[in-house]
Amino acid sequence: TDECLDGYFGVKLGALRQVPSAHLSLLAMNGGLRLIHAHQVSLTHCAWLLPAQMRVEQLEKKSSTGVRSGASEFMGALAAA
């Protein structure tokens, strides 16, 4: 997707397509394209993890004990994302 999470920086695909091929070659040779790709994947993971984390926090607030939820609750929230 071309969208970034609010408050995060990313590379828009349309802008990357406008980079001259000579510059893209330099980016590829210097590992810049790999870095761009890794960052975009990371942003995708954040977009997936943030709602799950929010669901876990909501469950913790509703918990009568106030004890932090465990990994199973977080994994359940991930599965529901």
PDB file of C-alpha atoms in Angstrom, residues 3-81:
ATOM      1  CA  GLU A   3      -0.255   4.717   2.843  1.00  0.00           C
ATOM      2  CA  CYS A   4       1.914   5.225   5.904  1.00  0.00           C
ATOM      3  CA  LEU A   5       0.838   5.071   9.508  1.00  0.00           C
ATOM      4  CA  ASP A   6       0.165   8.474  10.997  1.00  0.00           C
ATOM      5  CA  GLY A   7       3.321   9.870  12.535  1.00  0.00           C
ATOM      6  CA  TYR A   8       5.665   7.544  10.654  1.00  0.00           C
ATOM      7  CA  PHE A   9       7.827   8.187   7.624  1.00  0.00           C
ATOM      8  CA  GLY A  10       7.715   5.888   4.638  1.00  0.00           C
ATOM      9  CA  VAL A  11       8.458   5.851   0.934  1.00  0.00           C
ATOM     10  CA  LYS A  12       5.561   6.382  -1.427  1.00  0.00           C
ATOM     11  CA  LEU A  13       5.635   4.015  -4.373  1.00  0.00           C
ATOM     12  CA  GLY A  14       4.693   6.808  -6.789  1.00  0.00           C
ATOM     13  CA  ALA A  15       7.637   8.914  -5.636  1.00  0.00           C
ATOM     14  CA  LEU A  16       9.997   5.959  -5.925  1.00  0.00           C
ATOM     15  CA  ARG A  17       8.847   5.386  -9.499  1.00  0.00           C
ATOM     16  CA  GLN A  18       9.852   8.953 -10.356  1.00  0.00           C
ATOM     17  CA  VAL A  19      13.460   8.482  -9.213  1.00  0.00           C
ATOM     18  CA  PRO A  20      15.771   8.431 -12.242  1.00  0.00           C
ATOM     19  CA  SER A  21      17.078   4.956 -13.067  1.00  0.00           C
ATOM     20  CA  ALA A  22      20.700   6.037 -12.515  1.00  0.00           C
ATOM     21  CA  HIS A  23      19.806   6.983  -8.927  1.00  0.00           C
ATOM     22  CA  LEU A  24      17.891   3.738  -8.444  1.00  0.00           C
ATOM     23  CA  SER A  25      21.003   1.857  -9.560  1.00  0.00           C
ATOM     24  CA  LEU A  26      23.035   3.688  -6.926  1.00  0.00           C
ATOM     25  CA  LEU A  27      20.414   2.925  -4.303  1.00  0.00           C
ATOM     26  CA  ALA A  28      20.448  -0.735  -5.293  1.00  0.00           C
ATOM     27  CA  MET A  29      24.256  -0.975  -5.228  1.00  0.00           C
ATOM     28  CA  ASN A  30      24.484   0.738  -1.823  1.00  0.00           C
ATOM     29  CA  GLY A  31      21.719  -1.307  -0.187  1.00  0.00           C
ATOM     30  CA  GLY A  32      19.280   1.602  -0.112  1.00  0.00           C
ATOM     31  CA  LEU A  33      16.484  -0.274  -1.893  1.00  0.00           C
ATOM     32  CA  ARG A  34      16.818  -3.152   0.582  1.00  0.00           C
ATOM     33  CA  LEU A  35      16.587  -0.659   3.430  1.00  0.00           C
ATOM     34  CA  ILE A  36      13.480   0.939   1.905  1.00  0.00           C
ATOM     35  CA  HIS A  37      11.889  -2.481   1.497  1.00  0.00           C
ATOM     36  CA  ALA A  38      12.728  -3.530   5.065  1.00  0.00           C
ATOM     37  CA  HIS A  39      11.275  -0.297   6.438  1.00  0.00           C
ATOM     38  CA  GLN A  40       8.061  -0.686   4.462  1.00  0.00           C
ATOM     39  CA  VAL A  41       7.698  -4.265   5.754  1.00  0.00           C
ATOM     40  CA  SER A  42       8.292  -2.970   9.276  1.00  0.00           C
ATOM     41  CA  LEU A  43       5.548  -0.366   8.851  1.00  0.00           C
ATOM     42  CA  THR A  44       3.188  -3.098   7.677  1.00  0.00           C
ATOM     43  CA  HIS A  45       3.975  -5.087  10.812  1.00  0.00           C
ATOM     44  CA  CYS A  46       3.359  -2.017  12.974  1.00  0.00           C
ATOM     45  CA  ALA A  47      -0.010  -1.496  11.296  1.00  0.00           C
ATOM     46  CA  TRP A  48      -0.869  -5.073  12.226  1.00  0.00           C
ATOM     47  CA  LEU A  49       0.562  -5.055  15.760  1.00  0.00           C
ATOM     48  CA  LEU A  50      -0.813  -1.712  16.973  1.00  0.00           C
ATOM     49  CA  PRO A  51      -4.504  -2.739  16.901  1.00  0.00           C
ATOM     50  CA  ALA A  52      -3.642  -6.026  18.610  1.00  0.00           C
ATOM     51  CA  GLN A  53      -1.774  -4.184  21.360  1.00  0.00           C
ATOM     52  CA  MET A  54      -4.715  -1.827  21.823  1.00  0.00           C
ATOM     53  CA  ARG A  55      -7.073  -4.804  22.191  1.00  0.00           C
ATOM     54  CA  VAL A  56      -4.810  -6.338  24.848  1.00  0.00           C
ATOM     55  CA  GLU A  57      -4.741  -3.042  26.742  1.00  0.00           C
ATOM     56  CA  GLN A  58      -8.543  -2.872  26.616  1.00  0.00           C
ATOM     57  CA  LEU A  59      -8.735  -6.412  28.004  1.00  0.00           C
ATOM     58  CA  GLU A  60      -6.349  -5.444  30.803  1.00  0.00           C
ATOM     59  CA  LYS A  61      -8.529  -2.461  31.739  1.00  0.00           C
ATOM     60  CA  LYS A  62     -11.592  -4.722  31.890  1.00  0.00           C
ATOM     61  CA  SER A  63      -9.770  -7.331  33.962  1.00  0.00           C
ATOM     62  CA  SER A  64     -10.984  -7.401  37.560  1.00  0.00           C
ATOM     63  CA  THR A  65      -7.485  -8.226  38.832  1.00  0.00           C
ATOM     64  CA  GLY A  66      -5.635  -5.506  36.940  1.00  0.00           C
ATOM     65  CA  VAL A  67      -2.908  -8.057  36.252  1.00  0.00           C
ATOM     66  CA  ARG A  68      -1.219  -7.700  32.905  1.00  0.00           C
ATOM     67  CA  SER A  69      -2.374 -10.106  30.244  1.00  0.00           C
ATOM     68  CA  GLY A  70      -0.010 -12.785  29.127  1.00  0.00           C
ATOM     69  CA  ALA A  71       1.295 -13.805  25.765  1.00  0.00           C
ATOM     70  CA  SER A  72      -1.801 -15.894  25.081  1.00  0.00           C
ATOM     71  CA  GLU A  73      -4.042 -12.821  25.216  1.00  0.00           C
ATOM     72  CA  PHE A  74      -1.686 -10.918  22.925  1.00  0.00           C
ATOM     73  CA  MET A  75      -1.559 -13.821  20.472  1.00  0.00           C
ATOM     74  CA  GLY A  76      -5.345 -14.008  20.554  1.00  0.00           C
ATOM     75  CA  ALA A  77      -5.551 -10.312  19.761  1.00  0.00           C
ATOM     76  CA  LEU A  78      -3.098 -10.802  16.895  1.00  0.00           C
ATOM     77  CA  ALA A  79      -5.213 -13.608  15.496  1.00  0.00           C
ATOM     78  CA  ALA A  80      -8.271 -11.341  15.597  1.00  0.00           C
ATOM     79  CA  ALA A  81      -6.427  -8.520  13.775  1.00  0.00           C
TER      80      ALA A  81
END
